[in-house]
Structures are given as C-alpha cells and as structure tokens.
PDB file of C-alpha atoms in Angstrom:
ATOM      1  CA  MET X   1       0.110  -0.230   0.232  1.00  0.00           C
ATOM      2  CA  GLU X   2       1.617   3.045  -1.154  1.00  0.00           C
ATOM      3  CA  ARG X   3       1.358   6.476   0.642  1.00  0.00           C
ATOM      4  CA  SER X   4       2.898   9.819   1.341  1.00  0.00           C
ATOM      5  CA  PHE X   5       4.417  11.753   4.443  1.00  0.00           C
ATOM      6  CA  VAL X   6       4.786  15.658   3.639  1.00  0.00           C
ATOM      7  CA  CYS X   7       7.863  16.424   5.154  1.00  0.00           C
ATOM      8  CA  PRO X   8       8.300  19.595   7.286  1.00  0.00           C
ATOM      9  CA  ILE X   9      11.701  20.289   5.895  1.00  0.00           C
ATOM     10  CA  GLN X  10      10.872  21.507   2.218  1.00  0.00           C
ATOM     11  CA  GLU X  11       7.453  20.466   2.195  1.00  0.00           C
ATOM     12  CA  LYS X  12       8.512  17.659   0.106  1.00  0.00           C
ATOM     13  CA  LYS X  13       6.345  14.314  -0.222  1.00  0.00           C
ATOM     14  CA  MET X  14       8.131  11.637   0.352  1.00  0.00           C
ATOM     15  CA  ALA X  15       6.482   8.237  -0.684  1.00  0.00           C
ATOM     16  CA  TYR X  16       5.788   5.146   1.264  1.00  0.00           C
ATOM     17  CA  TYR X  17       4.884   1.697   2.190  1.00  0.00           C
ATOM     18  CA  GLU X  18       3.019  -0.385   3.939  1.00  0.00           C
ATOM     19  CA  TRP X  19       2.614  -4.549   4.491  1.00  0.00           C
ATOM     20  CA  ARG X  20       0.688  -5.575   7.534  1.00  0.00           C
ATOM     21  CA  SER X  21      -0.585  -9.110   9.506  1.00  0.00           C
ATOM     22  CA  THR X  22      -4.122  -9.222   8.347  1.00  0.00           C
ATOM     23  CA  LYS X  23      -5.000 -12.109  10.209  1.00  0.00           C
ATOM     24  CA  GLN X  24      -4.676 -11.175  13.927  1.00  0.00           C
ATOM     25  CA  PRO X  25      -4.465  -8.020  15.682  1.00  0.00           C
ATOM     26  CA  ALA X  26      -2.002  -7.611  18.658  1.00  0.00           C
ATOM     27  CA  LYS X  27      -3.456  -9.648  21.379  1.00  0.00           C
ATOM     28  CA  GLU X  28      -4.825  -7.164  24.581  1.00  0.00           C
ATOM     29  CA  GLY X  29      -1.718  -5.740  26.780  1.00  0.00           C
ATOM     30  CA  SER X  30       0.831  -6.798  24.040  1.00  0.00           C
ATOM     31  CA  LYS X  31       1.935  -4.042  20.797  1.00  0.00           C
ATOM     32  CA  PRO X  32       2.488  -4.502  18.002  1.00  0.00           C
ATOM     33  CA  GLN X  33       5.516  -5.381  16.022  1.00  0.00           C
ATOM     34  CA  VAL X  34       6.391  -2.080  13.612  1.00  0.00           C
ATOM     35  CA  VAL X  35       9.447  -2.311  11.669  1.00  0.00           C
ATOM     36  CA  VAL X  36      10.761   0.587   9.089  1.00  0.00           C
ATOM     37  CA  CYS X  37      13.198   0.363   6.208  1.00  0.00           C
ATOM     38  CA  VAL X  38      15.360   2.712   4.648  1.00  0.00           C
ATOM     39  CA  HIS X  39      17.499   2.240   1.431  1.00  0.00           C
ATOM     40  CA  GLY X  40      20.215   2.698  -0.266  1.00  0.00           C
ATOM     41  CA  LEU X  41      21.830   5.105  -2.087  1.00  0.00           C
ATOM     42  CA  SER X  42      20.012   5.341  -5.726  1.00  0.00           C
ATOM     43  CA  GLN X  43      17.464   2.561  -4.511  1.00  0.00           C
ATOM     44  CA  ASN X  44      13.744   3.122  -2.813  1.00  0.00           C
ATOM     45  CA  GLY X  45      11.603   0.853  -0.672  1.00  0.00           C
ATOM     46  CA  HIS X  46      10.606  -1.651  -2.852  1.00  0.00           C
ATOM     47  CA  VAL X  47      13.885  -3.199  -2.043  1.00  0.00           C
ATOM     48  CA  PHE X  48      12.519  -4.293   0.713  1.00  0.00           C
ATOM     49  CA  GLU X  49       9.119  -5.645   0.007  1.00  0.00           C
ATOM     50  CA  PHE X  50      10.661  -9.538   0.160  1.00  0.00           C
ATOM     51  CA  LEU X  51      11.632  -8.949   3.471  1.00  0.00           C
ATOM     52  CA  ALA X  52       8.361  -6.849   4.150  1.00  0.00           C
ATOM     53  CA  HIS X  53       6.449 -10.219   3.039  1.00  0.00           C
ATOM     54  CA  GLY X  54       8.169 -12.681   5.514  1.00  0.00           C
ATOM     55  CA  LEU X  55       7.619 -10.718   7.865  1.00  0.00           C
ATOM     56  CA  VAL X  56       4.426 -10.498   8.191  1.00  0.00           C
ATOM     57  CA  GLU X  57       3.924 -14.175   6.929  1.00  0.00           C
ATOM     58  CA  ASP X  58       5.814 -14.989  10.429  1.00  0.00           C
ATOM     59  CA  ALA X  59       3.752 -12.950  11.976  1.00  0.00           C
ATOM     60  CA  GLU X  60      -0.025 -13.931  10.918  1.00  0.00           C
ATOM     61  CA  LYS X  61       1.515 -17.513  11.006  1.00  0.00           C
ATOM     62  CA  ARG X  62       2.032 -16.494  15.112  1.00  0.00           C
ATOM     63  CA  GLY X  63      -1.276 -14.589  15.621  1.00  0.00           C
ATOM     64  CA  THR X  64       0.631 -11.768  16.395  1.00  0.00           C
ATOM     65  CA  GLU X  65       0.553  -7.860  14.308  1.00  0.00           C
ATOM     66  CA  CYS X  66       3.471  -6.743  12.539  1.00  0.00           C
ATOM     67  CA  HIS X  67       3.620  -3.468  10.527  1.00  0.00           C
ATOM     68  CA  VAL X  68       6.545  -3.017   8.054  1.00  0.00           C
ATOM     69  CA  TYR X  69       6.932   0.626   6.445  1.00  0.00           C
ATOM     70  CA  ALA X  70       9.561   0.933   3.704  1.00  0.00           C
ATOM     71  CA  VAL X  71      10.279   4.637   2.466  1.00  0.00           C
ATOM     72  CA  ASP X  72      11.333   6.316  -1.290  1.00  0.00           C
ATOM     73  CA  LEU X  73      13.725   8.890   0.307  1.00  0.00           C
ATOM     74  CA  VAL X  74      13.400  12.611  -1.471  1.00  0.00           C
ATOM     75  CA  GLY X  75      14.749  12.439  -4.834  1.00  0.00           C
ATOM     76  CA  ARG X  76      13.791   8.277  -5.177  1.00  0.00           C
ATOM     77  CA  GLY X  77      11.029   6.414  -6.568  1.00  0.00           C
ATOM     78  CA  ASN X  78       7.191   7.831  -5.764  1.00  0.00           C
ATOM     79  CA  SER X  79       8.763  10.857  -3.842  1.00  0.00           C
ATOM     80  CA  GLU X  80       9.465  14.618  -4.737  1.00  0.00           C
ATOM     81  CA  TRP X  81      12.846  15.838  -5.657  1.00  0.00           C
ATOM     82  CA  LEU X  82      14.885  18.413  -4.212  1.00  0.00           C
ATOM     83  CA  ASP X  83      14.914  21.811  -5.678  1.00  0.00           C
ATOM     84  CA  ASP X  84      18.075  22.456  -4.331  1.00  0.00           C
ATOM     85  CA  ARG X  85      20.733  20.006  -4.861  1.00  0.00           C
ATOM     86  CA  SER X  86      23.421  20.658  -1.927  1.00  0.00           C
ATOM     87  CA  LEU X  87      20.354  19.402   0.705  1.00  0.00           C
ATOM     88  CA  TYR X  88      20.929  15.527  -0.803  1.00  0.00           C
ATOM     89  CA  ASN X  89      22.540  14.464   2.072  1.00  0.00           C
ATOM     90  CA  PRO X  90      22.308  12.204   5.611  1.00  0.00           C
ATOM     91  CA  GLY X  91      21.169  15.259   7.446  1.00  0.00           C
ATOM     92  CA  THR X  92      18.428  16.275   5.428  1.00  0.00           C
ATOM     93  CA  TYR X  93      16.946  12.453   5.047  1.00  0.00           C
ATOM     94  CA  ALA X  94      17.578  12.365   9.223  1.00  0.00           C
ATOM     95  CA  LEU X  95      15.360  15.112   9.366  1.00  0.00           C
ATOM     96  CA  HIS X  96      12.904  14.065   7.423  1.00  0.00           C
ATOM     97  CA  MET X  97      13.128  10.306   9.050  1.00  0.00           C
ATOM     98  CA  ILE X  98      12.563  11.553  12.423  1.00  0.00           C
ATOM     99  CA  PRO X  99       8.925  13.080  12.124  1.00  0.00           C
ATOM    100  CA  PHE X 100       7.768  10.484  10.041  1.00  0.00           C
ATOM    101  CA  ILE X 101       9.111   7.988  12.790  1.00  0.00           C
ATOM    102  CA  GLU X 102       7.492   9.656  15.861  1.00  0.00           C
ATOM    103  CA  GLU X 103       4.100   9.858  13.388  1.00  0.00           C
ATOM    104  CA  ILE X 104       4.290   6.149  12.870  1.00  0.00           C
ATOM    105  CA  ALA X 105       5.352   5.285  16.117  1.00  0.00           C
ATOM    106  CA  LYS X 106       2.372   7.638  17.822  1.00  0.00           C
ATOM    107  CA  GLN X 107      -0.396   5.624  15.273  1.00  0.00           C
ATOM    108  CA  HIS X 108       0.438   2.297  16.640  1.00  0.00           C
ATOM    109  CA  GLY X 109       0.588   3.727  20.293  1.00  0.00           C
ATOM    110  CA  LEU X 110       4.684   3.374  20.789  1.00  0.00           C
ATOM    111  CA  SER X 111       7.579   5.308  21.566  1.00  0.00           C
ATOM    112  CA  SER X 112       9.905   3.265  19.565  1.00  0.00           C
ATOM    113  CA  VAL X 113      10.692   1.024  16.419  1.00  0.00           C
ATOM    114  CA  ASN X 114      12.600  -1.671  14.665  1.00  0.00           C
ATOM    115  CA  TYR X 115      14.388   0.269  11.904  1.00  0.00           C
ATOM    116  CA  VAL X 116      16.398  -1.486   9.377  1.00  0.00           C
ATOM    117  CA  GLY X 117      18.815   0.661   7.499  1.00  0.00           C
ATOM    118  CA  THR X 118      20.780  -0.458   4.272  1.00  0.00           C
ATOM    119  CA  SER X 119      23.943   1.501   3.369  1.00  0.00           C
ATOM    120  CA  LEU X 120      22.794   5.697   3.413  1.00  0.00           C
ATOM    121  CA  GLY X 121      19.991   3.943   5.066  1.00  0.00           C
ATOM    122  CA  GLY X 122      22.221   3.193   7.765  1.00  0.00           C
ATOM    123  CA  ILE X 123      24.124   6.592   7.758  1.00  0.00           C
ATOM    124  CA  THR X 124      20.905   7.890   8.229  1.00  0.00           C
ATOM    125  CA  GLY X 125      19.701   5.423  11.412  1.00  0.00           C
ATOM    126  CA  MET X 126      23.483   6.593  12.843  1.00  0.00           C
ATOM    127  CA  LEU X 127      22.879  10.154  12.745  1.00  0.00           C
ATOM    128  CA  ILE X 128      19.337  10.349  14.193  1.00  0.00           C
ATOM    129  CA  CYS X 129      20.860   8.239  16.863  1.00  0.00           C
ATOM    130  CA  PHE X 130      23.713  10.956  17.268  1.00  0.00           C
ATOM    131  CA  MET X 131      21.036  13.951  16.994  1.00  0.00           C
ATOM    132  CA  ASN X 132      20.128  12.596  20.302  1.00  0.00           C
ATOM    133  CA  LYS X 133      16.827  10.894  18.991  1.00  0.00           C
ATOM    134  CA  GLY X 134      17.942   7.390  19.519  1.00  0.00           C
ATOM    135  CA  HIS X 135      14.932   6.726  21.678  1.00  0.00           C
ATOM    136  CA  LEU X 136      12.962   6.167  18.887  1.00  0.00           C
ATOM    137  CA  PHE X 137      14.701   3.332  18.210  1.00  0.00           C
ATOM    138  CA  GLU X 138      13.889  -0.418  20.159  1.00  0.00           C
ATOM    139  CA  LYS X 139      16.115  -1.928  17.419  1.00  0.00           C
ATOM    140  CA  LEU X 140      18.630  -1.095  15.064  1.00  0.00           C
ATOM    141  CA  ILE X 141      19.677  -3.037  12.330  1.00  0.00           C
ATOM    142  CA  LEU X 142      22.438  -1.681  10.225  1.00  0.00           C
ATOM    143  CA  ASN X 143      23.370  -3.109   6.592  1.00  0.00           C
ATOM    144  CA  ASP X 144      25.932  -3.066   5.035  1.00  0.00           C
ATOM    145  CA  ILE X 145      27.279   0.147   6.486  1.00  0.00           C
ATOM    146  CA  GLY X 146      29.827   1.016   9.587  1.00  0.00           C
ATOM    147  CA  GLY X 147      31.723   3.269  11.655  1.00  0.00           C
ATOM    148  CA  PHE X 148      34.006   4.339   8.427  1.00  0.00           C
ATOM    149  CA  VAL X 149      33.379   4.682   4.822  1.00  0.00           C
ATOM    150  CA  PRO X 150      36.828   3.871   2.368  1.00  0.00           C
ATOM    151  CA  SER X 151      36.804   6.584  -0.158  1.00  0.00           C
ATOM    152  CA  LYS X 152      37.861   3.808  -2.685  1.00  0.00           C
ATOM    153  CA  SER X 153      34.351   2.530  -2.461  1.00  0.00           C
ATOM    154  CA  LEU X 154      32.697   6.198  -2.483  1.00  0.00           C
ATOM    155  CA  GLN X 155      34.529   6.401  -6.250  1.00  0.00           C
ATOM    156  CA  ARG X 156      33.190   3.109  -7.363  1.00  0.00           C
ATOM    157  CA  ILE X 157      29.717   4.608  -6.606  1.00  0.00           C
ATOM    158  CA  GLY X 158      30.071   7.826  -8.066  1.00  0.00           C
ATOM    159  CA  GLU X 159      30.981   5.974 -11.300  1.00  0.00           C
ATOM    160  CA  TYR X 160      27.209   5.284 -11.618  1.00  0.00           C
ATOM    161  CA  VAL X 161      25.272   7.098  -9.227  1.00  0.00           C
ATOM    162  CA  GLY X 162      24.101  10.175 -11.041  1.00  0.00           C
ATOM    163  CA  LEU X 163      24.427   9.376 -14.807  1.00  0.00           C
ATOM    164  CA  ASP X 164      21.045   9.002 -16.449  1.00  0.00           C
ATOM    165  CA  PRO X 165      21.020   6.135 -19.012  1.00  0.00           C
ATOM    166  CA  ARG X 166      18.042   4.855 -21.002  1.00  0.00           C
ATOM    167  CA  PHE X 167      17.438   1.468 -22.470  1.00  0.00           C
ATOM    168  CA  LYS X 168      15.760   0.322 -25.161  1.00  0.00           C
ATOM    169  CA  THR X 169      14.293  -2.650 -23.306  1.00  0.00           C
ATOM    170  CA  PHE X 170      13.427  -4.091 -19.684  1.00  0.00           C
ATOM    171  CA  GLU X 171      16.322  -6.691 -20.103  1.00  0.00           C
ATOM    172  CA  GLU X 172      18.839  -4.140 -20.821  1.00  0.00           C
ATOM    173  CA  ALA X 173      18.004  -3.003 -17.606  1.00  0.00           C
ATOM    174  CA  GLU X 174      18.373  -5.687 -15.289  1.00  0.00           C
ATOM    175  CA  GLN X 175      21.545  -6.543 -17.060  1.00  0.00           C
ATOM    176  CA  TYR X 176      22.730  -2.742 -16.376  1.00  0.00           C
ATOM    177  CA  MET X 177      21.274  -3.462 -12.789  1.00  0.00           C
ATOM    178  CA  LYS X 178      23.549  -7.016 -13.011  1.00  0.00           C
ATOM    179  CA  THR X 179      26.796  -4.812 -13.699  1.00  0.00           C
ATOM    180  CA  ILE X 180      26.648  -2.145 -11.191  1.00  0.00           C
ATOM    181  CA  TYR X 181      25.565  -4.675  -8.411  1.00  0.00           C
ATOM    182  CA  SER X 182      28.169  -7.203  -9.588  1.00  0.00           C
ATOM    183  CA  GLN X 183      29.489  -7.695  -6.332  1.00  0.00           C
ATOM    184  CA  CYS X 184      25.771  -9.044  -5.360  1.00  0.00           C
ATOM    185  CA  ARG X 185      25.915 -13.158  -5.910  1.00  0.00           C
ATOM    186  CA  ASP X 186      23.175 -15.721  -6.070  1.00  0.00           C
ATOM    187  CA  ILE X 187      20.291 -13.789  -6.128  1.00  0.00           C
ATOM    188  CA  PRO X 188      17.183 -14.779  -7.507  1.00  0.00           C
ATOM    189  CA  GLN X 189      16.392 -13.873 -10.835  1.00  0.00           C
ATOM    190  CA  GLU X 190      12.588 -12.988  -9.609  1.00  0.00           C
ATOM    191  CA  GLN X 191      14.323 -10.761  -6.859  1.00  0.00           C
ATOM    192  CA  PHE X 192      16.641  -8.667  -9.520  1.00  0.00           C
ATOM    193  CA  ALA X 193      13.584  -8.298 -11.977  1.00  0.00           C
ATOM    194  CA  HIS X 194      11.491  -7.215  -9.673  1.00  0.00           C
ATOM    195  CA  PHE X 195      14.220  -4.805  -8.245  1.00  0.00           C
ATOM    196  CA  THR X 196      14.750  -3.489 -11.819  1.00  0.00           C
ATOM    197  CA  LYS X 197      10.940  -3.040 -12.274  1.00  0.00           C
ATOM    198  CA  TYR X 198      10.748  -0.571  -9.493  1.00  0.00           C
ATOM    199  CA  ALA X 199      13.876   0.870 -10.252  1.00  0.00           C
ATOM    200  CA  THR X 200      13.140   2.093 -13.444  1.00  0.00           C
ATOM    201  CA  LYS X 201      10.940   3.929 -15.537  1.00  0.00           C
ATOM    202  CA  GLN X 202       9.169   3.715 -19.017  1.00  0.00           C
ATOM    203  CA  ILE X 203       9.428   7.201 -20.980  1.00  0.00           C
ATOM    204  CA  HIS X 204       7.712   6.982 -24.186  1.00  0.00           C
ATOM    205  CA  LYS X 205       8.692   8.986 -26.833  1.00  0.00           C
ATOM    206  CA  GLY X 206       5.323   8.934 -29.992  1.00  0.00           C
ATOM    207  CA  ALA X 207       5.882   5.058 -31.060  1.00  0.00           C
ATOM    208  CA  ASP X 208       8.500   4.248 -29.180  1.00  0.00           C
ATOM    209  CA  VAL X 209       9.385   3.355 -25.334  1.00  0.00           C
ATOM    210  CA  GLU X 210      12.745   3.518 -23.001  1.00  0.00           C
ATOM    211  CA  TRP X 211      13.624   2.418 -19.566  1.00  0.00           C
ATOM    212  CA  ALA X 212      15.180   5.545 -17.150  1.00  0.00           C
ATOM    213  CA  LEU X 213      16.402   4.905 -13.570  1.00  0.00           C
ATOM    214  CA  ILE X 214      13.420   6.254 -11.074  1.00  0.00           C
ATOM    215  CA  TYR X 215      15.466   8.775  -9.443  1.00  0.00           C
ATOM    216  CA  ASP X 216      16.601  12.028  -9.173  1.00  0.00           C
ATOM    217  CA  PRO X 217      20.369  12.625 -11.188  1.00  0.00           C
ATOM    218  CA  LYS X 218      21.434  15.034  -8.610  1.00  0.00           C
ATOM    219  CA  ILE X 219      21.685  12.796  -5.348  1.00  0.00           C
ATOM    220  CA  SER X 220      24.777  12.183  -6.481  1.00  0.00           C
ATOM    221  CA  SER X 221      26.024  15.770  -5.550  1.00  0.00           C
ATOM    222  CA  GLY X 222      28.749  14.600  -2.886  1.00  0.00           C
ATOM    223  CA  PHE X 223      30.430  11.731  -5.003  1.00  0.00           C
ATOM    224  CA  LYS X 224      32.167  13.706  -7.923  1.00  0.00           C
ATOM    225  CA  GLY X 225      35.824  14.095  -8.013  1.00  0.00           C
ATOM    226  CA  VAL X 226      37.765  11.871  -5.544  1.00  0.00           C
ATOM    227  CA  PRO X 227      35.541  12.078  -2.187  1.00  0.00           C
ATOM    228  CA  PRO X 228      37.466  11.875   1.355  1.00  0.00           C
ATOM    229  CA  ASP X 229      36.912   8.935   3.044  1.00  0.00           C
ATOM    230  CA  ILE X 230      34.195   9.161   6.016  1.00  0.00           C
ATOM    231  CA  GLU X 231      34.082   8.848   9.228  1.00  0.00           C
ATOM    232  CA  LEU X 232      31.088   8.109  11.343  1.00  0.00           C
ATOM    233  CA  TRP X 233      32.893   6.696  14.660  1.00  0.00           C
ATOM    234  CA  PRO X 234      31.029   9.313  16.773  1.00  0.00           C
ATOM    235  CA  GLN X 235      27.282   8.292  14.949  1.00  0.00           C
ATOM    236  CA  TYR X 236      28.043   4.982  15.235  1.00  0.00           C
ATOM    237  CA  GLU X 237      29.443   5.696  19.716  1.00  0.00           C
ATOM    238  CA  SER X 238      25.686   7.238  19.998  1.00  0.00           C
ATOM    239  CA  ILE X 239      24.320   4.054  19.728  1.00  0.00           C
ATOM    240  CA  ASN X 240      22.178   2.759  22.792  1.00  0.00           C
ATOM    241  CA  VAL X 241      20.006   0.142  21.250  1.00  0.00           C
ATOM    242  CA  PRO X 242      20.386  -3.647  20.532  1.00  0.00           C
ATOM    243  CA  THR X 243      22.140  -3.158  17.326  1.00  0.00           C
ATOM    244  CA  LEU X 244      22.570  -6.271  14.177  1.00  0.00           C
ATOM    245  CA  LEU X 245      25.332  -5.755  11.997  1.00  0.00           C
ATOM    246  CA  ILE X 246      24.988  -7.563   8.766  1.00  0.00           C
ATOM    247  CA  HIS X 247      28.435  -7.675   7.070  1.00  0.00           C
ATOM    248  CA  GLY X 248      28.883  -8.615   3.161  1.00  0.00           C
ATOM    249  CA  THR X 249      32.099 -10.573   3.264  1.00  0.00           C
ATOM    250  CA  ASP X 250      32.363  -8.844  -0.388  1.00  0.00           C
ATOM    251  CA  SER X 251      31.677  -5.469   0.618  1.00  0.00           C
ATOM    252  CA  ASP X 252      34.074  -2.265  -0.473  1.00  0.00           C
ATOM    253  CA  ILE X 253      31.450  -0.514   2.328  1.00  0.00           C
ATOM    254  CA  LEU X 254      31.942  -1.984   5.100  1.00  0.00           C
ATOM    255  CA  LEU X 255      36.111  -3.746   5.221  1.00  0.00           C
ATOM    256  CA  GLN X 256      36.881  -6.614   8.269  1.00  0.00           C
ATOM    257  CA  SER X 257      38.835  -3.728  10.030  1.00  0.00           C
ATOM    258  CA  THR X 258      36.039  -1.826  10.282  1.00  0.00           C
ATOM    259  CA  VAL X 259      33.596  -4.601  11.354  1.00  0.00           C
ATOM    260  CA  GLU X 260      36.512  -5.850  14.024  1.00  0.00           C
ATOM    261  CA  GLU X 261      36.410  -1.829  15.453  1.00  0.00           C
ATOM    262  CA  MET X 262      33.310  -1.932  15.894  1.00  0.00           C
ATOM    263  CA  LYS X 263      32.892  -4.707  18.003  1.00  0.00           C
ATOM    264  CA  GLY X 264      35.119  -2.654  20.716  1.00  0.00           C
ATOM    265  CA  ARG X 265      33.263   0.656  20.193  1.00  0.00           C
ATOM    266  CA  GLY X 266      29.445   2.074  20.697  1.00  0.00           C
ATOM    267  CA  PRO X 267      27.298  -0.245  20.932  1.00  0.00           C
ATOM    268  CA  GLY X 268      29.732  -3.275  21.020  1.00  0.00           C
ATOM    269  CA  ALA X 269      31.664  -2.173  24.174  1.00  0.00           C
ATOM    270  CA  LYS X 270      28.411  -1.911  25.888  1.00  0.00           C
ATOM    271  CA  GLY X 271      27.281  -5.624  24.678  1.00  0.00           C
ATOM    272  CA  LEU X 272      24.525  -4.263  22.238  1.00  0.00           C
ATOM    273  CA  LEU X 273      26.142  -5.446  19.074  1.00  0.00           C
ATOM    274  CA  GLN X 274      25.528  -8.462  17.275  1.00  0.00           C
ATOM    275  CA  VAL X 275      27.647  -9.472  13.552  1.00  0.00           C
ATOM    276  CA  TYR X 276      26.908 -11.402  11.065  1.00  0.00           C
ATOM    277  CA  ASP X 277      28.605 -12.510   8.071  1.00  0.00           C
ATOM    278  CA  VAL X 278      27.309 -12.989   4.116  1.00  0.00           C
ATOM    279  CA  VAL X 279      27.886 -12.534   1.113  1.00  0.00           C
ATOM    280  CA  GLY X 280      26.538  -9.748  -1.333  1.00  0.00           C
ATOM    281  CA  GLN X 281      24.426  -6.973  -0.170  1.00  0.00           C
ATOM    282  CA  TRP X 282      21.560  -7.659  -1.927  1.00  0.00           C
ATOM    283  CA  TYR X 283      21.438 -11.379   0.127  1.00  0.00           C
ATOM    284  CA  GLN X 284      22.187  -9.459   3.051  1.00  0.00           C
ATOM    285  CA  ARG X 285      18.460  -8.750   2.347  1.00  0.00           C
ATOM    286  CA  ARG X 286      17.423 -11.886   2.160  1.00  0.00           C
ATOM    287  CA  VAL X 287      18.413 -12.916   4.953  1.00  0.00           C
ATOM    288  CA  LEU X 288      17.530 -10.299   7.152  1.00  0.00           C
ATOM    289  CA  PHE X 289      13.906 -11.522   8.106  1.00  0.00           C
ATOM    290  CA  PHE X 290      15.612 -15.063   9.811  1.00  0.00           C
ATOM    291  CA  PHE X 291      17.511 -12.322  11.667  1.00  0.00           C
ATOM    292  CA  PHE X 292      15.345  -9.980  12.555  1.00  0.00           C
ATOM    293  CA  PHE X 293      13.600 -12.869  15.095  1.00  0.00           C
ATOM    294  CA  PHE X 294      17.063 -14.774  15.872  1.00  0.00           C
ATOM    295  CA  PHE X 295      18.422 -11.123  17.088  1.00  0.00           C
ATOM    296  CA  PHE X 296      14.936 -10.155  18.702  1.00  0.00           C
ATOM    297  CA  PHE X 297      14.968 -12.732  21.401  1.00  0.00           C
ATOM    298  CA  PHE X 298      19.062 -13.370  21.654  1.00  0.00           C
ATOM    299  CA  PHE X 299      18.523  -9.620  22.802  1.00  0.00           C
ATOM    300  CA  PHE X 300      15.513 -10.670  25.054  1.00  0.00           C
ATOM    301  CA  PHE X 301      17.225 -13.801  26.529  1.00  0.00           C
ATOM    302  CA  PHE X 302      20.242 -11.223  26.938  1.00  0.00           C
ATOM    303  CA  PHE X 303      18.631  -8.781  29.197  1.00  0.00           C
ATOM    304  CA  THR X 304      16.176 -10.927  31.234  1.00  0.00           C
ATOM    305  CA  TYR X 305      19.390 -12.576  32.333  1.00  0.00           C
ATOM    306  CA  TYR X 306      21.384  -9.399  32.767  1.00  0.00           C
ATOM    307  CA  HIS X 307      18.105  -8.212  35.250  1.00  0.00           C
ATOM    308  CA  ILE X 308      18.455 -10.876  37.133  1.00  0.00           C
ATOM    309  CA  TYR X 309      21.638 -11.661  37.647  1.00  0.00           C
ATOM    310  CA  PHE X 310      23.136  -7.951  38.100  1.00  0.00           C
ATOM    311  CA  THR X 311      20.895  -5.769  38.783  1.00  0.00           C
ATOM    312  CA  ARG X 312      19.248  -7.407  42.334  1.00  0.00           C
TER     313      ARG X 312
END
C-alpha cells in the first residue's frame, strides 16, 4: 500500500509503503511489531518488499500484529525531488525520517520502532541517534554500513550514481543493474527482475518506449571528484540500543577491519552488538528476515539474564 508523508523540512512529499499482518491484531496488553526500513543511495523502498512479506507472513503464523514500512527518500522512487541539490545528504534524510518515525510510532501507540537501514539508510539511522533521537529505536539493524567508509568505495559508487542512462528494453536495464551490483552474487532472478522493475520507469517518445532510472541524478552531488574517507565513529558511538550489524564479506563499503573496530566501540563496547557475515548486499536483504527474529530473542534473553543476575 503506497502512501505519502509531507516532510516538514522543504515540505516535499516522501512516498512510503506499508505491509501488515491481517489475520489477527495484537493480543490485549501486547504491542505490535513495527519495522521501518530505509534503503541505500540510489534505491527505493521496494527493495525491502521480500523482507516485508517474510516478516508479515511469520507474524500471521504466530498470530501477532506486524507492520513494515519502507520509504522512498526524497529524490528516489515516487517521492518528490529537491530543488537544491546540496540538500541531498544524510542530515536532510535524518530530519525527514525523525518526524516520519514519530508519526508512525504514534499511530501504533508506541514510543519506538525497529529500524532497518541499508548503506545510506544505516548512516541516516546512526545520525538520528547522534541527534539524540535514538530513543525512537527499539532495535537497530545496520546493513553494509559502519563507522568508516573508505574513499575507494565512494569513487566506485560515483562512477554510476548520477548518470542518466536509457535502455531500449527491460532486459537491457536489468543487465545494467546486474553490472553495477556485480558484488551481489546468487541473487534469485525473481528478485533481480523485481528490483529492476521498481528501479526504472518507462518513457514514451511517440511510438517508442525506453527505460530510465527512477531517481534524481542530482543525488550524486557529493560523489564528484575524489571523495575523502567518511568517518562515522561519533555517530556510531551514539547508538544505545540493541544493534545487529550485517556484513557482506565481499563489501568494499564495510571492511572487515571496520567490523572488528566496531566490536570494541559504541554498542559493541556496551554488549549491544551482534554481527552476522553474509555474501553480497542483496543477499543480506534476503537473510534479514531470518535474523530479525533471532536478533529479537537473543536480546530478550540477554537482558532478562542481565536483569536477574546483575541488577539485584
């Protein structure tokens, strides 16, 4: 179900999608599980559709209430584009997401939600914590992002983000996607076709039809030239909620050395971090479903044990 939220900053419409369980509402005295998902730099909310369906189906089997929300950040998908290209940055996205999360939580009678952030979405989540709004998160999942992003990976992204290629056929567009996401292996064809469908739009020129990417090319404004390394340690260290870090072993964005350092800083130093290694960023989205519930129960028993034995 597609809806829109008007961001107080810039007053632009941000599209979002909701998937929810339908068989049974939350039992009396219990609360619904609410998940908010934020995508990577040039993606949109539809990349989380398989995750959303998995979470909802599991909730219905267990007879619980679950709502999954995924946004199209401004400049992507069905959201409006910004007039000032310099505003395409994580600070803007965080200022847009804070009132959105507050509104979603309020609708469900909650004060916090579970947050899933892939790459840029993860940076946005860490920045929300850094802005002293971390109380909006019950649990946090960071997918392929951490406290340090090397310049080399930003240069690679800058080679394709912001381009405006056109494709004569859907298959040609799909092949382009497979090329720029070459690090993501073992992706089911069904999922890649789905991703391409929502990452592109048809443009009609008379009797001819071509496919184009469905984002504002100006989102690449921060990737021109040789971008420096990005240090996100202050933002990461501001996290004070249970956190799951999903690390793609082939990733050039989240290095193994960064993961090791994260284990000893921020939530890692507070005993709030769990790390799971997988292959490829796209595959990470597929396994998020399975580890979301592992993550929930692990921290439930962890904090129960801590309360019983260490807070007497």
